[in-house]
mmCIF file of C-alpha atoms in Angstrom:
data_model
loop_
_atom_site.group_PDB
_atom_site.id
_atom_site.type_symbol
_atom_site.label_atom_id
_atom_site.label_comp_id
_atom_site.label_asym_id
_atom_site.label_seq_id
_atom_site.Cartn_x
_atom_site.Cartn_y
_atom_site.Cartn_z
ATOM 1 C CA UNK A 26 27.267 -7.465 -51.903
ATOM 2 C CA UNK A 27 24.934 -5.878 -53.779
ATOM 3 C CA UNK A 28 21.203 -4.631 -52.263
ATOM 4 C CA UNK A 29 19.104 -6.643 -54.327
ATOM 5 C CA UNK A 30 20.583 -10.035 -52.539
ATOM 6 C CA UNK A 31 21.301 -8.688 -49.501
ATOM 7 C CA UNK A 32 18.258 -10.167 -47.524
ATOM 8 C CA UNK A 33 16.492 -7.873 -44.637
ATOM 9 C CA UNK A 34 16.430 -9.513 -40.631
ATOM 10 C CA UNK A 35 13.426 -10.829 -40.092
ATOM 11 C CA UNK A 36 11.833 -9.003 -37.435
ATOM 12 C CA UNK A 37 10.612 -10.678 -34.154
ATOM 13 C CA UNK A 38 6.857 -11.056 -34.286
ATOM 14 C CA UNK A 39 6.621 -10.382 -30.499
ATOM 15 C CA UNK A 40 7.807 -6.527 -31.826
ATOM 16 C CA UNK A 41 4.649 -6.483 -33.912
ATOM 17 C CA UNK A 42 1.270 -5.095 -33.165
ATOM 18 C CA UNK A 43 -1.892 -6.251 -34.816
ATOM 19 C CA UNK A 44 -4.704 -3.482 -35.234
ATOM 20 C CA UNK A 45 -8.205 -5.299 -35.944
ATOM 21 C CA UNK A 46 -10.677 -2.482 -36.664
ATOM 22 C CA UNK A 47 -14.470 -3.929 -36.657
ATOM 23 C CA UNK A 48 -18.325 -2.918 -34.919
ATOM 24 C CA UNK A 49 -20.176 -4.831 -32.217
ATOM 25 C CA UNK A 50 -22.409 -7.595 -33.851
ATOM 26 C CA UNK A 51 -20.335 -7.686 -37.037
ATOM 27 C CA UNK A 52 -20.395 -11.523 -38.000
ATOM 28 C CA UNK A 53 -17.019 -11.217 -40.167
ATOM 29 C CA UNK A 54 -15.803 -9.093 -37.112
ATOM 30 C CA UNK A 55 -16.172 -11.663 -34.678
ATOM 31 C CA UNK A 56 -14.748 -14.506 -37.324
ATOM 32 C CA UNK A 57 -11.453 -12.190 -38.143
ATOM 33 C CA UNK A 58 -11.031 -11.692 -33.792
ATOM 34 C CA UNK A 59 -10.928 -15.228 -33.979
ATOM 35 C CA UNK A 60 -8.015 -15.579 -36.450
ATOM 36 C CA UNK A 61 -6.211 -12.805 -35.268
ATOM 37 C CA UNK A 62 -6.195 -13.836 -31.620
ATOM 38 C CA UNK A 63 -4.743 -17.595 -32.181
ATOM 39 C CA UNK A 64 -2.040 -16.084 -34.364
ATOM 40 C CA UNK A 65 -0.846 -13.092 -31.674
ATOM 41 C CA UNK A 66 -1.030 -15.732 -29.238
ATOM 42 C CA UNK A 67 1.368 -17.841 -31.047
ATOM 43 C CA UNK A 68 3.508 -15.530 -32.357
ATOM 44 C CA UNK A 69 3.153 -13.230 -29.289
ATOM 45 C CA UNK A 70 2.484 -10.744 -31.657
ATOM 46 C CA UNK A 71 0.618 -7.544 -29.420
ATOM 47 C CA UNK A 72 -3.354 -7.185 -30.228
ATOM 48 C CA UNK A 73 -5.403 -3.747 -30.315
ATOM 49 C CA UNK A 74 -9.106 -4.141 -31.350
ATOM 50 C CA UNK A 75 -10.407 -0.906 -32.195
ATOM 51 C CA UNK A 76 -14.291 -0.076 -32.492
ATOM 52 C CA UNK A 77 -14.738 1.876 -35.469
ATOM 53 C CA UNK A 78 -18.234 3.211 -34.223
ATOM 54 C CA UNK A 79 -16.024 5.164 -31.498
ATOM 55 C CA UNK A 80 -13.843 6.837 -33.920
ATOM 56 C CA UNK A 81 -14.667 9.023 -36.616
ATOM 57 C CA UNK A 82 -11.531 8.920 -38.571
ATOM 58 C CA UNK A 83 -11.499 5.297 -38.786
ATOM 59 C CA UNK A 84 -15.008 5.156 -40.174
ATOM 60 C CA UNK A 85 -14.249 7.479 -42.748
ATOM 61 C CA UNK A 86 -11.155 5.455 -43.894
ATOM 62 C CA UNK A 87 -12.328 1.623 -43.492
ATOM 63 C CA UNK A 88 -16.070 1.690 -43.070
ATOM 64 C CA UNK A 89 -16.944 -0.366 -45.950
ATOM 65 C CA UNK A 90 -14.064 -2.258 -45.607
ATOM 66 C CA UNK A 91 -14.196 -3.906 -41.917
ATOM 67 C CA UNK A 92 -12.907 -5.460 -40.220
ATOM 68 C CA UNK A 93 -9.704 -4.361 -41.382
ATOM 69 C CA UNK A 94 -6.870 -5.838 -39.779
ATOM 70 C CA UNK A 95 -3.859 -3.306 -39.446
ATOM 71 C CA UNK A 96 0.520 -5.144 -38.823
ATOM 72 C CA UNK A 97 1.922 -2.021 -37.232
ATOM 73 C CA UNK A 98 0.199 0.437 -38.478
ATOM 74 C CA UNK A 99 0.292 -0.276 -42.183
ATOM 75 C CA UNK A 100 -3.181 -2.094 -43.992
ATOM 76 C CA UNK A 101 -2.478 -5.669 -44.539
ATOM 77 C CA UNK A 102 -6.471 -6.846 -45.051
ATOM 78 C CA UNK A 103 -9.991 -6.676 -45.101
ATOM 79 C CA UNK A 104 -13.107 -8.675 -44.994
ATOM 80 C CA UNK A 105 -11.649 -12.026 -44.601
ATOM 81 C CA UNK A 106 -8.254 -12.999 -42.258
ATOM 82 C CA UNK A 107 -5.426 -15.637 -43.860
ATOM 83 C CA UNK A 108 -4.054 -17.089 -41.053
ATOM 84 C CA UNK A 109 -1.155 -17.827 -42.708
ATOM 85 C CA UNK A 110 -0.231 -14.724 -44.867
ATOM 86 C CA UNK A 111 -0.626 -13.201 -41.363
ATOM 87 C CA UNK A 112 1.770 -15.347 -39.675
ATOM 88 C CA UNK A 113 3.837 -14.138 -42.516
ATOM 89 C CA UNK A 114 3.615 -10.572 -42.365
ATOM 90 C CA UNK A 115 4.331 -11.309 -39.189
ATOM 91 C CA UNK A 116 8.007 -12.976 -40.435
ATOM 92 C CA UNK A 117 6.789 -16.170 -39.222
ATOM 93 C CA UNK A 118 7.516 -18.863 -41.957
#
């Protein structure tokens, strides 16, 4: 078969793990933890919440972008949190 319709597994969400990089007292912050918390929960997806006051790197890269919400590692958004394209980049339909 060839690669273009061969289709990848989709990978178990539970194998994931959700970065969200915000400050204390960040209002968008606090409304992407929100998101991001009810879809690990139901998709069992792991959660890390990183403070980017404590690291330096991580304010040079995403300071005017937070909270930035990281699926293993690579960017998937900023600002604002779609519950839904979430659940999909977590391969949840």
């Amino acid at each position: 078969m060839s690669p273009l319709f061969r289709r990848s597994p989709r990978k178990n969400p539970a194998q994931s793990t959700v970065t969200l990089i915000g400050k204390p007292g960040c209002h968008l912050c606090e409304v992407a933890a929100e998101v991001v918390r009810g879809v690990c929960a139901e998709t069992g997806a792991s959660l890390v919440m990183e403070d980017i006051t404590q690291d330096a790197e991580l304010r040079r890269k995403y300071w005017e972008q937070i909270p930035v919400v990281l699926v293993d590692g690579e960017q998937h958004d900023f600002w604002k949190v779609d519950p839904d394209r979430l659940r999909r980049a977590l391969g949840v339909a």
